[in-house]
Amino acid sequence: MRTIMLIDMDYFYVACEELRHPEIGDKPAIVGTDPKGGQGRGVVMTCNYKAREFGIRSGMPISAAYKANPNAIYLPVDFKYYDEVSKKIMDVIRPFAEKFEQVSVDEAFIDVSKKISSYEEAQDYAKKIHDEVLSKVGIKCSIGIGPNKLISKMACEKAKPNGIKLVREEEVKAFLADMDVGKMYGIGGKTAERLKKMGYSTVDQLAKANKMKMIENFGVWGNELVNNANGVDDREIVENWEVKSMSREFTLEKNTSDDSEIGKAIEYLGNEVIKDLTTQQVSFRTLTLKLRYGDFTEHILSKSIRVNSDVTTLIDTAKKLYRENVNHEKKVRKIGVRVSNLTNFKGQKKII
Ligand code: DCP
Ligand code: CA
Ligand code: CA
């Protein structure tokens, strides 16, 4: 039995602020740009659930939030502090996992397939993780449990706030049945619109779509969309970005979704990484591409390469990962290329 969990912090930035501003109490609070008495520009990054009762949401103009509730507590964003809290949280979660993959500042997938032998056990295990994050860091989280990444992520959305939701393999179909396609993990607003125009409004309808037609319209992603609508997702949990690896990152001059510009950045990074590998006399087996978007969400993609890898293979693979997975609805801000699973030229495993 494959058991995957997605652990996501509740209202993360504001939850961090609550740790150091206990005076927030049960008042509505918002992290974002300065509302300047309703004249401010910029957006709400997040808000606590009390503020959500006023209709305030992430991404909303800060002026609209101010209109909805001028008396809420407005706080400026402090990425450095949230990163510190994030690190503490990940250190709590990591020991629970066989495989651990941090997907963004407040969220991680874990594979616990071997540790768990029944769904009941999985629920108890999730409760333990939940309670330990709360007692050690003071932050509430929600946990989705399912047979793959897709289902655990979507289960977590249902678990929010402060809950645990399990979707058993045999419940997947019913879980997805009447769901709007826009609610499916990985489908953004624009894609949902396109799908609806094509006649696929619910996940059920998309599950029955003709794969060839979908591939004509969406490329290889079309195939994955239909699989996902059927609850099928065999993506692995990819081990951590930092360990035993070499990496280079690059922040783009301007956030962009221009494929050729991003392609150039990938070529540059690939060449730099290969230089590092040559200096250290090592080759690699696993390539990871990290895309950080303008809204600071991240996409971490990985692929194993069988043969000894040269610079062309590295760059081509990184570009392929990009093409197949990029979210064109968002602009990319930063790109990282990492190689891991390193072997020195004599064939011995090397730990860096
Ligand atoms: N974030 C942001 N801009 C957005 C969405 C999110 O800056 N449009 C930031 C603030 C969030 C953090 O990323 O705290 C994590 O995003 P989530 O989508 O996980 O949302 P929250 O943790 O804020 O709320 P939830 O309880 O719904 O997970
Ligand atoms: Ca969250
Ligand atoms: Ca999140």
Short mmCIF file of C-alpha atoms and ligand atoms in Angstrom, two decimals:
data_model
loop_
_atom_site.label_atom_id
_atom_site.label_comp_id
_atom_site.label_asym_id
_atom_site.label_seq_id
_atom_site.Cartn_x
_atom_site.Cartn_y
_atom_site.Cartn_z
CA MET A 1 0.00 0.00 0.00
CA ARG A 2 1.36 3.40 -0.96
CA THR A 3 0.74 6.00 1.71
CA ILE A 4 1.53 9.61 0.96
CA MET A 5 0.84 12.56 3.23
CA LEU A 6 0.80 16.25 2.45
CA ILE A 7 1.33 18.43 5.47
CA ASP A 8 0.48 22.10 5.01
CA MET A 9 0.54 24.85 7.62
CA ASP A 10 -2.63 26.82 8.23
CA TYR A 11 -2.57 30.54 7.24
CA PHE A 12 1.20 30.31 7.42
CA TYR A 13 2.61 33.87 7.36
CA VAL A 14 0.03 35.13 9.83
CA ALA A 15 0.48 32.01 11.98
CA CYS A 16 4.19 32.94 12.19
CA GLU A 17 3.27 36.49 13.18
CA GLU A 18 0.94 35.17 15.88
CA LEU A 19 3.91 33.42 17.48
CA ARG A 20 5.66 36.73 18.11
CA HIS A 21 2.53 38.91 18.39
CA PRO A 22 0.31 37.14 20.91
CA GLU A 23 -1.77 40.34 21.05
CA ILE A 24 -3.36 39.27 17.73
CA GLY A 25 -5.40 36.79 19.78
CA ASP A 26 -8.59 36.00 17.91
CA LYS A 27 -8.61 39.26 15.96
CA PRO A 28 -8.53 39.30 12.16
CA ALA A 29 -4.93 39.73 10.93
CA ILE A 30 -3.39 40.16 7.49
CA VAL A 31 0.16 40.00 6.13
CA GLY A 32 0.63 42.07 3.00
CA THR A 33 1.54 45.49 1.71
CA ASP A 34 0.68 48.59 3.72
CA PRO A 35 -3.03 49.40 3.14
CA LYS A 36 -2.34 53.15 3.64
CA GLY A 37 -5.84 53.86 4.78
CA GLY A 38 -7.34 52.12 1.76
CA GLN A 39 -5.10 53.85 -0.81
CA GLY A 40 -2.29 51.28 -0.68
CA ARG A 41 -1.31 49.21 -3.71
CA GLY A 42 -0.23 45.58 -3.66
CA VAL A 43 -1.89 42.51 -2.27
CA VAL A 44 -2.80 40.39 0.73
CA MET A 45 -0.25 37.59 1.06
CA THR A 46 -2.36 35.73 3.56
CA CYS A 47 -4.70 36.28 6.47
CA ASN A 48 -5.95 34.26 9.42
CA TYR A 49 -9.30 32.48 9.39
CA LYS A 50 -10.94 35.26 11.39
CA ALA A 51 -10.09 37.68 8.55
CA ARG A 52 -11.40 35.14 6.02
CA GLU A 53 -14.81 35.51 7.66
CA PHE A 54 -14.80 39.02 6.15
CA GLY A 55 -14.18 37.61 2.68
CA ILE A 56 -10.48 38.51 2.74
CA ARG A 57 -8.23 36.13 0.77
CA SER A 58 -4.60 35.68 -0.40
CA GLY A 59 -3.87 37.60 -3.58
CA MET A 60 -6.68 40.11 -3.08
CA PRO A 61 -5.77 43.82 -3.48
CA ILE A 62 -4.88 45.21 -0.07
CA SER A 63 -7.29 48.10 -0.73
CA ALA A 64 -10.17 45.62 -1.07
CA ALA A 65 -9.16 43.95 2.19
CA TYR A 66 -9.14 47.33 3.88
CA LYS A 67 -12.61 48.02 2.57
CA ALA A 68 -13.79 44.66 3.93
CA ASN A 69 -12.26 45.29 7.33
CA PRO A 70 -10.34 48.49 8.13
CA ASN A 71 -9.95 47.44 11.77
CA ALA A 72 -8.05 44.24 11.08
CA ILE A 73 -4.40 44.04 12.11
CA TYR A 74 -2.20 44.72 9.07
CA LEU A 75 1.38 43.45 9.20
CA PRO A 76 4.28 43.79 6.73
CA VAL A 77 5.83 40.69 5.23
CA ASP A 78 9.05 39.26 6.74
CA PHE A 79 10.28 36.42 4.52
CA LYS A 80 13.44 35.84 6.56
CA TYR A 81 11.46 35.14 9.70
CA TYR A 82 9.01 32.83 7.91
CA ASP A 83 11.95 30.89 6.49
CA GLU A 84 13.31 30.38 10.00
CA VAL A 85 9.97 29.09 11.27
CA SER A 86 9.68 26.92 8.16
CA LYS A 87 13.05 25.34 8.86
CA LYS A 88 11.98 24.45 12.40
CA ILE A 89 8.77 22.89 11.12
CA MET A 90 10.56 20.83 8.46
CA ASP A 91 13.02 19.59 11.10
CA VAL A 92 10.07 18.30 13.11
CA ILE A 93 8.42 16.59 10.14
CA ARG A 94 11.49 15.05 8.47
CA PRO A 95 12.12 12.24 11.01
CA PHE A 96 8.58 10.95 10.43
CA ALA A 97 9.26 10.34 6.74
CA GLU A 98 10.82 7.57 4.72
CA LYS A 99 11.02 10.07 1.91
CA PHE A 100 10.60 13.77 2.46
CA GLU A 101 9.97 16.50 -0.08
CA GLN A 102 9.46 20.11 0.85
CA VAL A 103 7.26 21.70 -1.81
CA SER A 104 7.06 25.23 -0.53
CA VAL A 105 7.79 27.26 2.56
CA ASP A 106 4.89 25.76 4.53
CA GLU A 107 4.25 22.40 2.94
CA ALA A 108 5.86 18.99 2.55
CA PHE A 109 5.01 15.61 1.09
CA ILE A 110 6.12 12.53 2.97
CA ASP A 111 6.09 8.92 1.87
CA VAL A 112 5.35 6.61 4.82
CA SER A 113 4.36 3.48 2.86
CA LYS A 114 6.70 1.15 4.73
CA LYS A 115 6.05 2.60 8.18
CA ILE A 116 2.30 2.18 7.88
CA SER A 117 0.33 -1.02 7.41
CA SER A 118 -3.25 0.21 7.66
CA TYR A 119 -5.23 3.37 7.07
CA GLU A 120 -6.11 3.53 10.76
CA GLU A 121 -2.41 3.57 11.59
CA ALA A 122 -1.89 6.29 9.02
CA GLN A 123 -4.44 8.46 10.74
CA ASP A 124 -2.82 7.99 14.14
CA TYR A 125 0.56 8.73 12.60
CA ALA A 126 -0.73 11.95 11.04
CA LYS A 127 -2.19 12.99 14.38
CA LYS A 128 1.22 12.49 15.97
CA ILE A 129 2.87 14.70 13.35
CA HIS A 130 0.19 17.34 13.74
CA ASP A 131 0.56 17.43 17.52
CA GLU A 132 4.32 17.51 17.42
CA VAL A 133 4.43 20.48 15.01
CA LEU A 134 1.98 22.26 17.31
CA SER A 135 3.81 21.50 20.54
CA LYS A 136 7.34 22.13 19.23
CA VAL A 137 6.72 25.13 16.96
CA GLY A 138 3.29 26.39 17.98
CA ILE A 139 1.77 26.29 14.50
CA LYS A 140 -1.34 24.43 13.38
CA CYS A 141 -1.33 22.38 10.24
CA SER A 142 -3.63 20.25 8.15
CA ILE A 143 -2.75 16.84 6.77
CA GLY A 144 -4.10 14.98 3.75
CA ILE A 145 -3.52 11.25 3.47
CA GLY A 146 -3.91 9.35 0.21
CA PRO A 147 -2.42 6.81 -2.18
CA ASN A 148 -0.49 9.48 -4.13
CA LYS A 149 0.59 13.13 -4.17
CA LEU A 150 -2.47 14.37 -6.02
CA ILE A 151 -5.01 12.83 -3.67
CA SER A 152 -3.12 13.71 -0.48
CA LYS A 153 -2.82 17.33 -1.61
CA MET A 154 -6.52 17.55 -2.40
CA ALA A 155 -7.44 15.73 0.82
CA CYS A 156 -5.43 18.34 2.71
CA GLU A 157 -7.48 21.14 1.17
CA LYS A 158 -10.59 19.41 2.56
CA ALA A 159 -8.94 18.94 5.95
CA LYS A 160 -8.35 22.69 6.40
CA PRO A 161 -8.16 24.22 8.89
CA ASN A 162 -6.44 22.20 11.58
CA GLY A 163 -7.70 18.81 10.41
CA ILE A 164 -6.71 15.44 9.03
CA LYS A 165 -8.44 13.91 6.03
CA LEU A 166 -7.88 10.40 4.76
CA VAL A 167 -8.90 9.25 1.29
CA ARG A 168 -8.50 5.49 0.87
CA GLU A 169 -7.59 4.03 -2.51
CA GLU A 170 -11.13 2.67 -2.89
CA GLU A 171 -12.61 6.07 -2.04
CA VAL A 172 -10.67 8.01 -4.67
CA LYS A 173 -13.32 7.81 -7.37
CA ALA A 174 -16.10 9.03 -5.11
CA PHE A 175 -13.84 11.72 -3.69
CA LEU A 176 -13.22 13.17 -7.16
CA ALA A 177 -16.65 12.49 -8.65
CA ASP A 178 -18.56 15.78 -8.64
CA MET A 179 -15.59 18.03 -8.11
CA ASP A 180 -15.20 21.10 -10.30
CA VAL A 181 -12.10 20.72 -12.57
CA GLY A 182 -10.77 24.00 -11.17
CA LYS A 183 -10.43 22.35 -7.76
CA MET A 184 -8.04 19.73 -9.07
CA TYR A 185 -4.45 20.11 -7.88
CA GLY A 186 -2.32 21.60 -10.65
CA ILE A 187 -5.19 23.10 -12.63
CA GLY A 188 -5.27 26.89 -12.45
CA GLY A 189 -8.02 29.30 -13.41
CA LYS A 190 -7.09 29.61 -17.10
CA THR A 191 -6.76 25.88 -17.67
CA ALA A 192 -10.04 25.26 -15.88
CA GLU A 193 -11.71 27.75 -18.23
CA ARG A 194 -10.27 26.02 -21.29
CA LEU A 195 -11.38 22.62 -20.01
CA LYS A 196 -14.88 23.87 -19.34
CA LYS A 197 -15.13 25.30 -22.87
CA MET A 198 -14.17 21.85 -24.14
CA GLY A 199 -17.05 20.37 -22.14
CA TYR A 200 -15.15 19.09 -19.12
CA SER A 201 -16.61 20.89 -16.12
CA THR A 202 -16.28 18.18 -13.51
CA VAL A 203 -13.39 15.87 -12.76
CA ASP A 204 -15.71 12.99 -13.68
CA GLN A 205 -16.16 14.34 -17.19
CA LEU A 206 -12.44 14.97 -17.58
CA ALA A 207 -11.75 11.39 -16.47
CA LYS A 208 -13.62 10.14 -19.52
CA ALA A 209 -11.98 12.55 -21.98
CA ASN A 210 -10.31 11.24 -25.10
CA LYS A 211 -6.57 11.18 -24.40
CA MET A 212 -5.52 11.90 -27.97
CA LYS A 213 -7.76 14.95 -28.07
CA MET A 214 -6.31 16.13 -24.78
CA ILE A 215 -2.74 15.62 -26.01
CA GLU A 216 -3.55 17.63 -29.15
CA ASN A 217 -4.71 20.47 -26.95
CA PHE A 218 -2.30 20.35 -24.02
CA GLY A 219 0.74 18.35 -25.17
CA VAL A 220 2.04 15.60 -22.88
CA TRP A 221 0.37 17.34 -19.99
CA GLY A 222 -3.00 16.38 -21.54
CA ASN A 223 -2.29 12.74 -20.84
CA GLU A 224 -1.41 13.51 -17.24
CA LEU A 225 -4.57 15.56 -16.79
CA VAL A 226 -6.75 12.61 -17.74
CA ASN A 227 -4.75 10.27 -15.50
CA ASN A 228 -5.06 12.70 -12.63
CA ALA A 229 -8.80 13.01 -13.17
CA ASN A 230 -8.90 9.24 -12.69
CA GLY A 231 -7.00 9.64 -9.44
CA VAL A 232 -3.84 8.19 -10.97
CA ASP A 233 -0.55 9.89 -10.14
CA ASP A 234 2.72 7.98 -9.86
CA ARG A 235 5.05 10.90 -9.21
CA GLU A 236 7.61 9.99 -6.59
CA ILE A 237 8.36 11.91 -3.43
CA VAL A 238 11.64 13.60 -4.31
CA GLU A 239 14.22 13.77 -1.57
CA ASN A 240 15.48 17.04 -0.30
CA TRP A 241 17.07 19.83 -2.27
CA GLU A 242 20.00 20.49 0.08
CA VAL A 243 21.64 17.15 0.68
CA LYS A 244 24.68 15.68 -1.05
CA SER A 245 24.38 17.79 -4.11
CA MET A 246 25.74 20.62 -6.16
CA SER A 247 23.52 23.40 -7.24
CA ARG A 248 23.39 26.77 -8.88
CA GLU A 249 20.58 29.28 -8.71
CA PHE A 250 19.76 32.31 -10.74
CA THR A 251 17.29 35.12 -10.05
CA LEU A 252 15.93 36.54 -13.28
CA GLU A 253 16.25 40.25 -13.86
CA LYS A 254 12.51 40.46 -14.30
CA ASN A 255 9.88 37.85 -13.47
CA THR A 256 9.02 36.18 -16.74
CA SER A 257 7.08 33.39 -18.39
CA ASP A 258 9.07 33.68 -21.64
CA ASP A 259 10.21 30.16 -22.52
CA SER A 260 13.26 31.25 -24.50
CA GLU A 261 14.53 33.49 -21.71
CA ILE A 262 14.07 30.70 -19.18
CA GLY A 263 15.73 28.27 -21.60
CA LYS A 264 18.79 30.54 -21.70
CA ALA A 265 18.94 30.67 -17.90
CA ILE A 266 18.78 26.88 -17.77
CA GLU A 267 21.67 26.65 -20.28
CA TYR A 268 23.74 29.02 -18.21
CA LEU A 269 23.06 27.14 -14.96
CA GLY A 270 23.69 23.76 -16.63
CA ASN A 271 27.09 24.93 -17.86
CA GLU A 272 28.01 26.26 -14.42
CA VAL A 273 26.99 23.02 -12.70
CA ILE A 274 29.00 20.97 -15.20
CA LYS A 275 32.06 23.13 -14.48
CA ASP A 276 31.63 22.38 -10.76
CA LEU A 277 31.25 18.67 -11.45
CA THR A 278 34.40 18.62 -13.58
CA THR A 279 36.41 20.42 -10.92
CA GLN A 280 35.26 17.94 -8.28
CA GLN A 281 35.65 15.01 -10.67
CA VAL A 282 32.17 13.69 -10.08
CA SER A 283 29.22 12.69 -12.24
CA PHE A 284 25.59 12.65 -11.25
CA ARG A 285 22.52 10.48 -11.58
CA THR A 286 19.73 12.79 -10.48
CA LEU A 287 18.85 16.17 -11.84
CA THR A 288 16.51 18.57 -10.09
CA LEU A 289 15.06 21.76 -11.43
CA LYS A 290 13.62 24.32 -9.05
CA LEU A 291 11.28 27.03 -10.26
CA ARG A 292 10.35 29.77 -7.89
CA TYR A 293 7.45 31.89 -9.05
CA GLY A 294 6.77 35.57 -8.45
CA ASP A 295 4.35 34.72 -5.67
CA PHE A 296 7.14 32.76 -3.94
CA THR A 297 5.55 29.39 -4.48
CA GLU A 298 7.99 26.77 -5.69
CA HIS A 299 7.97 23.89 -8.07
CA ILE A 300 10.67 21.26 -7.55
CA LEU A 301 11.05 18.69 -10.33
CA SER A 302 13.44 15.81 -10.52
CA LYS A 303 14.61 13.14 -12.92
CA SER A 304 17.09 10.30 -12.76
CA ILE A 305 19.46 9.87 -15.67
CA ARG A 306 20.88 6.43 -16.34
CA VAL A 307 23.97 7.07 -18.41
CA ASN A 308 26.95 9.13 -17.33
CA SER A 309 25.75 12.58 -18.02
CA ASP A 310 27.28 15.26 -20.16
CA VAL A 311 26.31 18.90 -20.36
CA THR A 312 23.93 18.42 -23.30
CA THR A 313 22.00 15.70 -21.50
CA LEU A 314 21.85 17.83 -18.39
CA ILE A 315 20.53 20.89 -20.19
CA ASP A 316 18.11 18.96 -22.40
CA THR A 317 16.69 17.11 -19.39
CA ALA A 318 16.31 20.31 -17.40
CA LYS A 319 14.51 21.97 -20.32
CA LYS A 320 12.26 18.97 -20.71
CA LEU A 321 11.36 19.06 -17.01
CA TYR A 322 10.58 22.72 -17.42
CA ARG A 323 8.40 22.28 -20.52
CA GLU A 324 6.45 19.41 -19.05
CA ASN A 325 5.76 20.99 -15.70
CA VAL A 326 5.85 24.75 -15.93
CA ASN A 327 2.80 26.61 -14.76
CA HIS A 328 2.38 29.23 -17.46
CA GLU A 329 -0.14 31.09 -15.40
CA LYS A 330 2.64 32.34 -13.18
CA LYS A 331 5.85 34.20 -13.89
CA VAL A 332 9.15 32.64 -12.90
CA ARG A 333 11.37 34.62 -10.57
CA LYS A 334 14.22 32.28 -9.79
CA ILE A 335 15.58 29.06 -11.30
CA GLY A 336 17.80 26.46 -9.68
CA VAL A 337 19.56 23.46 -11.18
CA ARG A 338 20.83 20.80 -8.84
CA VAL A 339 22.61 17.51 -9.40
CA SER A 340 22.71 14.80 -6.77
CA ASN A 341 23.34 11.10 -6.36
CA LEU A 342 26.96 11.90 -7.12
CA THR A 343 29.62 9.40 -8.07
CA ASN A 344 33.28 10.19 -8.54
CA PHE A 345 34.84 9.31 -11.87
CA LYS A 346 36.29 6.11 -10.43
CA GLY A 347 32.80 4.88 -9.71
CA GLN A 348 32.80 5.29 -5.95
CA LYS A 349 29.90 7.02 -4.26
CA LYS A 350 30.91 10.39 -3.05
CA ILE A 351 29.20 12.35 -0.36
CA ILE A 352 29.48 16.08 -0.55
N1 DCP B 1 1.22 33.29 -0.25
C1 DCP B 1 1.41 34.46 -0.94
N2 DCP B 1 0.58 34.81 -1.97
C2 DCP B 1 -0.45 33.99 -2.32
C3 DCP B 1 -0.64 32.77 -1.65
C4 DCP B 1 0.22 32.46 -0.60
O1 DCP B 1 2.34 35.20 -0.62
N3 DCP B 1 -1.27 34.36 -3.32
C5 DCP B 1 2.13 32.96 0.89
C6 DCP B 1 1.45 33.35 2.19
C7 DCP B 1 1.01 32.06 2.78
C8 DCP B 1 2.05 31.08 2.27
O2 DCP B 1 2.43 31.57 0.98
O3 DCP B 1 0.97 32.09 4.20
C9 DCP B 1 1.51 29.68 2.14
O4 DCP B 1 0.45 29.65 1.20
P1 DCP B 1 -0.79 28.71 1.32
O5 DCP B 1 -1.41 28.65 -0.02
O6 DCP B 1 -0.40 27.43 1.95
O7 DCP B 1 -1.82 29.51 2.23
P2 DCP B 1 -1.86 29.77 3.78
O8 DCP B 1 -0.90 28.91 4.53
O9 DCP B 1 -1.71 31.22 4.03
O10 DCP B 1 -3.36 29.38 4.13
P3 DCP B 1 -4.03 27.93 4.21
O11 DCP B 1 -4.45 27.77 5.63
O12 DCP B 1 -5.20 28.03 3.28
O13 DCP B 1 -2.99 26.94 3.78
CA CA B 2 -0.73 26.71 4.06
CA CA B 3 1.08 25.80 1.19
#
